[in-house]
XYZ file of C-alpha atoms in Angstrom:
598
model
C 0.140 -6.273 -11.448
C -2.896 -8.064 -12.763
C -6.421 -8.990 -11.762
C -7.720 -12.302 -10.443
C -11.331 -13.439 -10.138
C -12.992 -16.735 -9.318
C -16.412 -18.299 -8.859
C -16.920 -21.607 -7.055
C -20.412 -23.094 -7.144
C -22.389 -26.227 -7.978
C -24.769 -23.985 -9.894
C -23.528 -23.837 -13.499
C -25.502 -20.651 -14.145
C -23.509 -18.918 -11.392
C -20.246 -19.984 -13.056
C -21.190 -18.407 -16.373
C -20.759 -14.881 -14.964
C -16.935 -15.031 -14.795
C -16.530 -12.950 -17.965
C -18.491 -10.109 -16.312
C -16.013 -10.025 -13.433
C -12.989 -10.128 -15.714
C -14.365 -7.381 -17.938
C -15.085 -5.127 -14.934
C -11.426 -5.080 -13.852
C -9.913 -4.993 -17.338
C -7.842 -1.958 -16.281
C -5.803 -4.231 -13.989
C -4.634 -6.288 -16.947
C -5.695 -4.997 -20.359
C -3.157 -7.024 -22.352
C -4.610 -10.552 -22.117
C -7.422 -12.552 -20.520
C -7.092 -16.197 -19.510
C -9.738 -18.557 -18.165
C -10.085 -21.928 -16.455
C -13.363 -23.831 -16.182
C -14.593 -27.103 -14.742
C -17.926 -28.330 -13.410
C -17.759 -26.308 -10.180
C -15.235 -23.530 -10.793
C -14.682 -20.641 -13.196
C -11.511 -18.566 -12.964
C -10.462 -15.437 -14.832
C -7.091 -13.710 -15.054
C -6.402 -10.190 -16.405
C -2.756 -9.897 -17.455
C -0.698 -6.709 -17.441
C 2.223 -7.830 -19.569
C 5.517 -6.571 -18.156
C 7.649 -9.646 -18.891
C 7.919 -12.321 -21.532
C 5.726 -14.532 -19.351
C 4.390 -17.227 -21.697
C 0.927 -18.766 -21.410
C -0.101 -21.548 -23.766
C -3.761 -21.023 -24.606
C -4.628 -24.699 -24.554
C -3.528 -25.040 -20.924
C -3.486 -21.479 -19.669
C -3.041 -21.185 -15.890
C -2.302 -24.955 -15.461
C 1.209 -25.887 -14.314
C 3.006 -29.142 -13.484
C -0.111 -30.823 -14.937
C -1.691 -30.364 -11.509
C -1.957 -26.787 -10.266
C -4.096 -23.911 -11.481
C -2.322 -20.690 -10.472
C -3.353 -17.022 -10.562
C -1.495 -14.154 -8.923
C -2.010 -10.413 -8.762
C 1.358 -8.921 -7.893
C 4.964 -9.986 -8.209
C 7.445 -12.263 -6.464
C 10.781 -10.592 -7.088
C 13.070 -13.456 -6.076
C 11.572 -16.233 -8.207
C 14.812 -16.745 -10.147
C 16.555 -17.575 -6.879
C 13.718 -19.904 -5.827
C 13.771 -21.534 -9.264
C 17.481 -22.374 -8.921
C 16.840 -23.887 -5.495
C 13.977 -26.001 -6.842
C 16.105 -27.213 -9.729
C 18.599 -28.529 -7.192
C 15.665 -30.398 -5.638
C 15.020 -32.097 -8.986
C 12.297 -29.889 -10.484
C 12.407 -29.257 -14.216
C 10.871 -26.208 -15.827
C 9.537 -26.429 -19.352
C 8.276 -22.891 -19.756
C 9.519 -19.347 -19.294
C 6.733 -18.613 -16.846
C 6.962 -17.496 -13.233
C 3.634 -19.128 -12.452
C 5.305 -22.494 -12.955
C 7.896 -21.612 -10.290
C 5.136 -20.632 -7.854
C 3.372 -23.942 -8.532
C 6.591 -25.876 -7.937
C 7.338 -23.952 -4.716
C 3.864 -24.762 -3.408
C 4.227 -28.383 -4.520
C 7.517 -28.735 -2.621
C 6.960 -26.598 0.477
C 3.196 -26.158 0.820
C 2.177 -22.991 2.676
C 5.795 -22.579 3.859
C 6.608 -21.320 0.366
C 5.093 -17.972 1.414
C 8.009 -17.293 3.749
C 10.359 -17.699 0.773
C 8.525 -15.133 -1.349
C 9.857 -11.582 -1.512
C 7.108 -9.532 -3.045
C 3.475 -8.494 -2.981
C 0.625 -10.780 -3.962
C -2.946 -11.929 -3.917
C -2.529 -15.608 -4.799
C -4.919 -18.414 -5.719
C -3.896 -22.045 -6.293
C -6.154 -24.984 -7.084
C -4.700 -28.480 -6.712
C -6.589 -30.603 -9.241
C -5.218 -33.818 -7.723
C -6.159 -33.271 -4.068
C -9.160 -31.020 -4.696
C -7.764 -28.296 -2.399
C -7.775 -24.552 -2.915
C -5.220 -22.158 -1.477
C -5.659 -18.396 -1.050
C -3.024 -16.002 0.269
C -2.242 -12.305 0.600
C 1.204 -10.751 1.084
C 2.777 -9.809 4.417
C 1.483 -6.234 4.431
C -1.636 -6.528 2.296
C -0.384 -4.350 -0.545
C -2.409 -6.314 -3.088
C -6.172 -6.252 -2.449
C -8.385 -9.329 -2.289
C -12.104 -9.558 -1.449
C -14.612 -12.402 -1.250
C -18.334 -13.176 -1.111
C -19.538 -16.379 0.542
C -22.863 -18.154 0.968
C -23.839 -21.770 1.537
C -23.843 -22.334 -2.238
C -21.536 -19.720 -3.736
C -17.990 -18.434 -3.197
C -16.646 -15.516 -5.250
C -13.293 -13.775 -4.934
C -11.657 -10.940 -6.839
C -9.002 -8.252 -6.716
C -11.711 -5.594 -6.570
C -15.113 -5.199 -4.944
C -16.643 -3.835 -8.149
C -16.027 -7.159 -9.911
C -17.881 -9.153 -7.221
C -20.803 -6.740 -7.430
C -21.103 -7.493 -11.160
C -22.177 -11.060 -10.414
C -25.982 -11.291 -10.904
C -26.387 -13.406 -7.737
C -24.716 -10.779 -5.494
C -26.994 -8.209 -3.915
C -25.488 -4.842 -3.045
C -25.861 -4.557 0.743
C -24.322 -1.361 2.077
C -23.151 -1.550 5.679
C -24.468 1.708 7.159
C -22.623 1.123 10.437
C -19.389 1.125 8.393
C -20.449 4.423 6.818
C -21.237 5.946 10.233
C -17.770 5.078 11.526
C -16.247 6.419 8.321
C -17.947 9.777 8.831
C -17.063 9.868 12.526
C -13.377 9.121 12.291
C -12.156 8.800 8.732
C -10.306 5.814 7.330
C -6.876 6.593 8.794
C -8.251 6.273 12.322
C -10.301 3.160 11.542
C -7.301 1.657 9.810
C -5.712 0.790 13.142
C -8.704 -1.181 14.446
C -7.784 -4.856 14.216
C -11.256 -5.870 13.035
C -11.636 -3.093 10.452
C -12.620 -4.300 6.993
C -12.191 -2.176 3.879
C -15.432 -3.388 2.356
C -18.393 -1.062 3.002
C -20.720 -3.912 2.013
C -22.015 -6.271 4.681
C -21.923 -9.311 2.376
C -18.441 -8.738 0.902
C -15.360 -9.167 3.072
C -11.677 -8.373 2.811
C -9.241 -11.298 2.835
C -6.757 -10.413 5.576
C -3.134 -9.499 4.918
C -0.216 -11.734 5.963
C -2.425 -14.788 5.798
C -3.440 -17.885 3.890
C -6.426 -20.193 3.776
C -6.436 -23.782 2.555
C -9.381 -26.169 2.288
C -11.025 -28.795 0.120
C -13.079 -27.292 -2.651
C -16.317 -28.833 -1.381
C -15.982 -27.263 2.097
C -15.523 -23.646 0.993
C -19.267 -22.958 1.366
C -19.792 -24.363 4.827
C -17.120 -22.745 6.933
C -15.921 -19.381 8.141
C -12.585 -18.476 6.571
C -10.242 -18.951 9.526
C -6.991 -17.733 8.008
C -3.473 -18.473 9.264
C -0.702 -15.896 9.516
C 2.671 -16.869 8.093
C 5.145 -14.119 9.032
C 6.064 -12.095 12.096
C 8.104 -8.898 12.140
C 10.187 -8.317 15.280
C 11.502 -5.077 16.761
C 14.546 -4.022 18.756
C 13.589 -1.929 21.800
C 17.136 -1.591 23.151
C 18.384 1.780 24.363
C 22.047 2.533 23.791
C 24.448 5.391 23.124
C 25.345 6.391 19.595
C 28.363 4.490 18.272
C 29.898 5.779 15.043
C 31.434 2.435 14.085
C 28.104 0.644 14.482
C 26.338 3.425 12.607
C 28.714 3.066 9.659
C 28.008 -0.666 9.525
C 24.248 -0.068 9.737
C 24.470 2.567 7.010
C 26.414 0.297 4.676
C 23.941 -2.553 5.088
C 20.981 -0.199 4.665
C 22.411 1.142 1.393
C 23.034 -2.394 0.145
C 19.544 -3.674 0.966
C 17.730 -0.649 -0.456
C 19.850 -0.751 -3.603
C 19.094 -4.457 -4.048
C 15.415 -3.853 -3.355
C 15.318 -1.301 -6.172
C 17.367 -3.515 -8.466
C 15.096 -6.565 -8.230
C 12.021 -4.396 -8.838
C 13.294 -2.996 -12.152
C 11.814 -5.111 -14.981
C 14.325 -6.997 -17.106
C 12.448 -6.152 -20.276
C 14.124 -3.070 -21.782
C 10.828 -2.064 -23.413
C 9.249 -1.434 -20.009
C 9.943 2.056 -18.674
C 10.843 2.760 -15.042
C 9.724 5.856 -13.198
C 9.595 7.598 -9.833
C 7.015 10.039 -8.486
C 9.576 12.665 -7.511
C 9.097 14.923 -4.486
C 10.794 14.485 -1.090
C 13.942 12.757 0.100
C 12.575 9.186 -0.100
C 11.520 9.437 -3.743
C 14.750 11.292 -4.529
C 16.792 8.410 -3.096
C 14.761 5.987 -5.203
C 15.336 8.166 -8.276
C 19.093 8.056 -7.630
C 19.094 4.259 -7.170
C 16.823 3.719 -10.180
C 19.152 5.784 -12.365
C 22.143 3.882 -10.963
C 20.585 0.511 -11.847
C 19.138 1.458 -15.249
C 21.724 1.135 -18.002
C 19.468 2.642 -20.677
C 18.835 6.167 -19.416
C 15.968 6.627 -21.882
C 13.988 4.073 -19.849
C 13.998 6.229 -16.723
C 11.770 9.220 -16.046
C 10.184 10.965 -13.084
C 6.667 12.361 -12.868
C 5.222 14.759 -10.339
C 2.128 16.762 -9.492
C 3.057 20.397 -8.868
C 1.055 23.366 -7.616
C 2.462 26.700 -8.772
C -0.713 28.797 -8.762
C -1.238 31.258 -5.915
C -4.251 29.331 -4.558
C -2.504 25.951 -4.310
C 1.214 26.700 -3.944
C 1.122 25.723 -0.269
C 1.339 22.156 -1.594
C 4.039 22.804 -4.190
C 7.344 20.931 -4.205
C 8.553 21.901 -7.673
C 11.658 23.665 -6.310
C 12.969 20.441 -4.760
C 11.809 18.343 -7.706
C 13.779 20.527 -10.118
C 16.782 20.498 -7.812
C 16.922 16.689 -7.690
C 16.204 16.198 -11.402
C 18.996 18.576 -12.361
C 21.438 16.995 -9.896
C 20.745 13.475 -11.195
C 20.347 14.574 -14.823
C 17.082 12.692 -15.232
C 13.968 13.299 -17.308
C 11.456 15.145 -15.109
C 7.806 15.315 -16.187
C 5.402 17.571 -14.287
C 1.644 18.090 -14.279
C -0.373 20.797 -12.547
C -3.961 19.712 -11.858
C -6.334 22.341 -13.228
C -9.127 23.568 -10.986
C -11.747 23.381 -13.755
C -11.230 19.596 -14.132
C -11.014 18.690 -10.432
C -14.607 17.532 -9.922
C -14.634 15.375 -13.058
C -11.292 13.770 -12.184
C -12.373 13.275 -8.585
C -15.483 11.458 -9.812
C -13.217 8.992 -11.650
C -11.209 8.455 -8.455
C -14.345 7.610 -6.454
C -15.486 5.153 -9.122
C -12.106 3.449 -9.133
C -11.703 3.227 -5.350
C -14.865 1.192 -4.565
C -14.950 2.888 -1.149
C -15.440 6.481 0.040
C -11.948 7.822 0.707
C -10.718 10.299 3.318
C -9.320 12.763 0.770
C -9.567 13.443 -2.951
C -6.382 11.386 -3.662
C -5.859 13.656 -6.679
C -2.108 14.304 -6.367
C -1.155 10.660 -6.842
C -3.964 10.232 -9.384
C -2.522 12.966 -11.632
C 1.036 11.711 -11.141
C 0.139 8.222 -12.376
C -1.934 9.720 -15.175
C 1.147 11.651 -16.278
C 3.289 8.507 -16.022
C 0.973 6.607 -18.365
C 0.809 9.496 -20.831
C 4.598 9.864 -20.795
C 5.071 6.151 -21.486
C 2.985 6.350 -24.666
C 2.435 2.876 -26.106
C 4.881 1.287 -23.643
C 4.255 -0.077 -20.169
C 5.767 1.648 -17.137
C 6.655 0.512 -13.618
C 6.702 3.145 -10.877
C 9.085 2.651 -7.946
C 7.339 4.543 -5.160
C 8.434 5.702 -1.713
C 5.521 4.486 0.397
C 6.668 3.111 3.743
C 9.908 5.064 4.025
C 8.690 7.508 6.686
C 7.107 4.731 8.725
C 10.125 2.442 8.501
C 12.869 5.031 8.998
C 11.141 7.263 11.595
C 10.548 10.150 9.215
C 7.616 11.643 11.091
C 8.487 14.083 13.851
C 5.719 12.749 16.117
C 7.788 9.552 16.464
C 9.988 11.726 18.668
C 7.482 11.000 21.467
C 8.607 7.361 21.501
C 12.275 8.311 21.199
C 12.034 10.471 24.338
C 9.639 8.239 26.276
C 12.160 5.594 27.511
C 14.838 8.182 28.480
C 15.432 9.575 31.933
C 14.043 13.139 32.259
C 17.443 14.865 32.152
C 18.579 13.142 28.959
C 15.161 13.675 27.376
C 15.356 17.403 28.110
C 18.797 17.610 26.464
C 17.499 15.858 23.363
C 14.431 18.102 23.131
C 16.555 21.207 22.628
C 17.997 19.707 19.425
C 14.559 19.251 17.826
C 12.848 22.535 18.762
C 13.595 24.155 15.391
C 11.350 21.682 13.555
C 7.782 22.771 12.755
C 5.344 21.453 15.355
C 8.085 20.202 17.667
C 6.789 22.083 20.696
C 3.426 20.318 20.695
C 5.047 16.914 20.189
C 7.589 17.445 22.963
C 4.798 18.551 25.318
C 2.951 15.298 24.606
C 6.124 13.296 25.229
C 6.757 14.880 28.633
C 3.126 14.630 29.676
C 3.229 10.929 28.864
C 6.491 10.521 30.804
C 5.147 12.310 33.873
C 2.002 10.194 33.916
C 4.069 7.057 33.473
C 6.112 7.987 36.548
C 2.941 8.560 38.573
C 1.136 5.516 37.097
C -1.879 7.761 36.519
C -4.224 5.869 34.154
C -1.745 5.694 31.245
C -4.223 4.104 28.820
C -6.761 6.887 29.395
C -4.113 9.555 28.822
C -2.908 7.847 25.649
C -6.461 7.950 24.327
C -6.765 11.642 25.110
C -3.439 12.292 23.373
C -4.529 10.070 20.447
C -1.597 7.730 20.947
C -1.753 3.943 20.483
C -1.587 1.871 23.661
C 1.157 -0.597 24.604
C 3.825 1.113 22.491
C 6.927 2.486 24.169
C 9.680 2.614 21.527
C 10.392 4.061 18.089
C 10.608 0.680 16.389
C 7.280 -0.397 17.873
C 5.458 2.658 16.527
C 7.197 2.224 13.167
C 5.968 -1.368 12.896
C 2.517 -0.349 14.155
C 2.223 2.126 11.271
C 3.772 -0.157 8.634
C 1.130 -2.817 9.274
C -1.614 -0.346 10.276
C -1.754 3.194 8.896
C 0.027 2.248 5.702
C -2.640 -0.284 4.700
C -4.822 2.568 3.520
C -2.011 4.056 1.433
C -1.285 0.628 -0.062
C -4.930 0.429 -1.060
C -4.967 3.950 -2.513
C -1.704 3.381 -4.373
C -2.907 0.154 -5.933
C -6.157 1.704 -7.149
C -4.657 4.964 -8.414
C -1.768 3.392 -10.315
C -3.665 0.494 -11.873
C -6.390 2.863 -13.077
C -3.828 3.865 -15.717
C -2.311 0.371 -16.043
C 0.824 1.615 -14.265
C 2.435 -0.943 -11.970
C 3.493 0.472 -8.603
C 6.346 -1.280 -6.780
C 7.489 -0.361 -3.270
C 11.204 -0.880 -2.525
C 11.061 0.470 1.047
C 8.756 -2.312 2.215
C 10.925 -5.188 1.043
C 10.554 -7.535 4.023
C 14.344 -7.945 4.299
C 14.721 -4.183 4.664
C 11.923 -3.993 7.237
C 13.482 -6.781 9.303
C 16.876 -5.091 9.205
C 15.778 -1.521 9.970
C 13.513 -2.620 12.829
C 16.524 -4.371 14.374
C 18.464 -1.075 14.567
C 18.224 0.844 17.890
C 16.318 4.125 17.681
C 19.389 6.241 18.458
C 20.460 5.721 14.839
C 17.131 6.998 13.480
C 16.838 10.115 15.657
C 20.194 11.824 16.051
C 21.592 15.357 16.378
C 18.191 16.943 15.935
C 17.194 14.956 12.850
C 14.491 12.338 12.322
C 15.258 9.755 9.627
C 18.953 10.247 10.372
C 20.076 6.857 9.019
C 18.537 7.513 5.624
C 19.715 11.129 5.349
C 23.290 10.365 6.307
C 23.491 7.261 4.121
C 22.684 9.213 0.954
C 23.898 12.734 1.750
C 26.687 12.487 -0.840
C 24.283 11.397 -3.611
C 21.667 14.158 -3.519
C 21.515 17.953 -3.081
C 21.994 19.027 0.534
C 18.782 21.075 0.425
C 16.844 17.890 -0.308
C 18.630 15.624 2.178
C 18.575 18.057 5.123
C 15.217 19.645 4.413
C 13.029 20.291 7.479
C 9.684 20.997 5.823
C 7.632 17.940 4.952
C 4.822 17.587 2.425
C 4.352 13.949 1.443
C 1.925 13.746 -1.471
C 0.157 16.960 -0.465
C -3.222 17.755 -1.981
C -4.855 21.226 -1.995
C -8.212 19.756 -0.999
C -8.989 22.690 1.263
C -8.915 25.135 -1.661
C -10.712 22.861 -4.119
C -13.533 21.596 -1.908
C -13.864 24.227 0.815
C -13.461 27.220 -1.468
C -13.500 26.827 -5.269
C -16.296 24.244 -5.358
C -17.817 24.574 -1.903
C -21.282 25.427 -3.256
C -21.421 22.362 -5.526
C -19.972 20.134 -2.817
C -22.490 21.203 -0.167
C -25.326 20.944 -2.677
C -24.396 17.342 -3.463
C -24.240 16.515 0.269
C -27.582 18.181 1.008
C -29.356 16.357 -1.839
C -28.043 12.933 -0.851
C -30.750 11.253 1.237
C -28.324 8.434 2.007
C -25.657 10.758 3.395
C -28.228 12.682 5.423
C -29.518 9.428 6.923
C -26.026 8.254 7.839
C -25.166 11.695 9.222
C -28.247 11.623 11.477
C -26.809 8.495 13.143
C -23.372 10.020 13.616
C -22.044 11.704 16.754
C -18.641 12.517 18.281
C -17.294 13.451 14.851
C -13.533 13.862 14.485
C -12.731 17.294 12.974
C -16.375 18.165 12.371
C -15.624 21.778 11.407
C -12.685 20.973 9.124
C -12.518 20.574 5.359
C -11.567 16.927 5.989
C -15.065 16.200 7.282
C -16.611 18.109 4.390
C -14.689 15.896 1.957
C -15.793 12.742 3.786
C -19.419 13.841 3.417
C -18.933 14.633 -0.261
C -17.085 11.387 -0.963
C -19.795 9.372 0.768
C -22.484 11.087 -1.297
C -20.623 10.579 -4.556
C -19.704 6.972 -3.745
C -23.308 6.048 -2.968
C -24.435 7.611 -6.248
C -21.756 6.008 -8.444
C -21.008 2.638 -6.888
């Protein structure tokens, strides 16, 4: 994880501001800064040093005597790509992954992206042809934003860096803020044209895309990006077959194990951790321990809530159970109520956008990880994407039941009734089925039930959420982890694993009354039964209701009332989702704080 920034302009004064951008996102890479300059371009790179990646100062960022390369993120299979390129006749003079990326682009052009297994925001400048190349990974885990006028193009890993440029005026998009208050980011997340930037003159570079052009045409054209990868789903309906399930389970274990393995840094001085909690993080903790020879490198870190006011979010019982079973070092932190507002202020400053919650559980977990690592760097292998990929949410049951005939669906329903909230979900499923049979305005009914349109299978809704809802969590995770110079890596969203799991029929994900059946069964002999076959689900729960709607409600409402900006936006807002809930209160407070700080 690092930070990339660039300024392209014919105005030399504009180019001089690159150090301001680099300094603003120093947290993304506090170990080293590298620069490239010419008459029309200034580039800056913040390095978070997790490998023995060598840069020679006199030609930093220049590779193959032709390409200037910067990347925020990691390509985990570069050793494999390097061997392939060596067979093609390429020679590598340095121990530097950037050189491999340059060679891959030199040989394959934009097709190199399909070879990459990782997460990235990538910039390449070809000094010979005068072309620039920008790309973002398949799912948009790594952020990338840009500012463009007829004379100036600026890009960076974070919005706050672009805003530091003296030529960039801060133009808040109030329509964006209205929609944020109305619906919250999770709802907006699924709109195809939604942009994470709340500024009208700063845009988000889209995920799963690339853009290539001559340097002199970057000012005069709209960035029409090209997609480079397509995930496919299996919508087949079949009966459960134990032999096929065993084969699926074996391949799933292999791919997830390999995904963890390639994300563990080779450098023994870099620690490896997991934010322990539910089954997904527990599986990662098991696989991390399995693939870490030096057990002193491995630790887990968790936010816990043992006080009477917040224990409805506590998972310490299961955390302790897993840590003891695996014999791993478990660190825990309990956020203290008296420091919540000051810590939350830091979150808002880091995020660049008003968020839909306080995000304080993950924030404290990463804070603990950095403190536990001391003077060493730490990589966190996190469980984001597991529920979406493996059908871990009970509401996916709607799409499991939807294609079945009514008799079979009724039989299946009985097996899931003992899960919390199952009755409401099953009611939705049968209402949708009945309306499908009568052809009674299905799109209207889906809207009323708050269900996405044109989705009729488990794998389709899983993919919808992997590329939709999860984008917000990718963004949060990047910001929260890098605030403490912790690198977050996500084994469950390895594209090979996504391709494989989405090819498996849904009967192997929902079975015998259990969502996420494939994952549970595949690792039931590696973890405590209470963890594997647990029915309650927390995720990274946050006691926002107590903190903001009780403990600090007076201060929160005072801040909202005194914010002229928030009051103006609120006056334009109608049809508010959850208007009487603490979620809306937090949105109002976050908007007020964001406008004040950012």
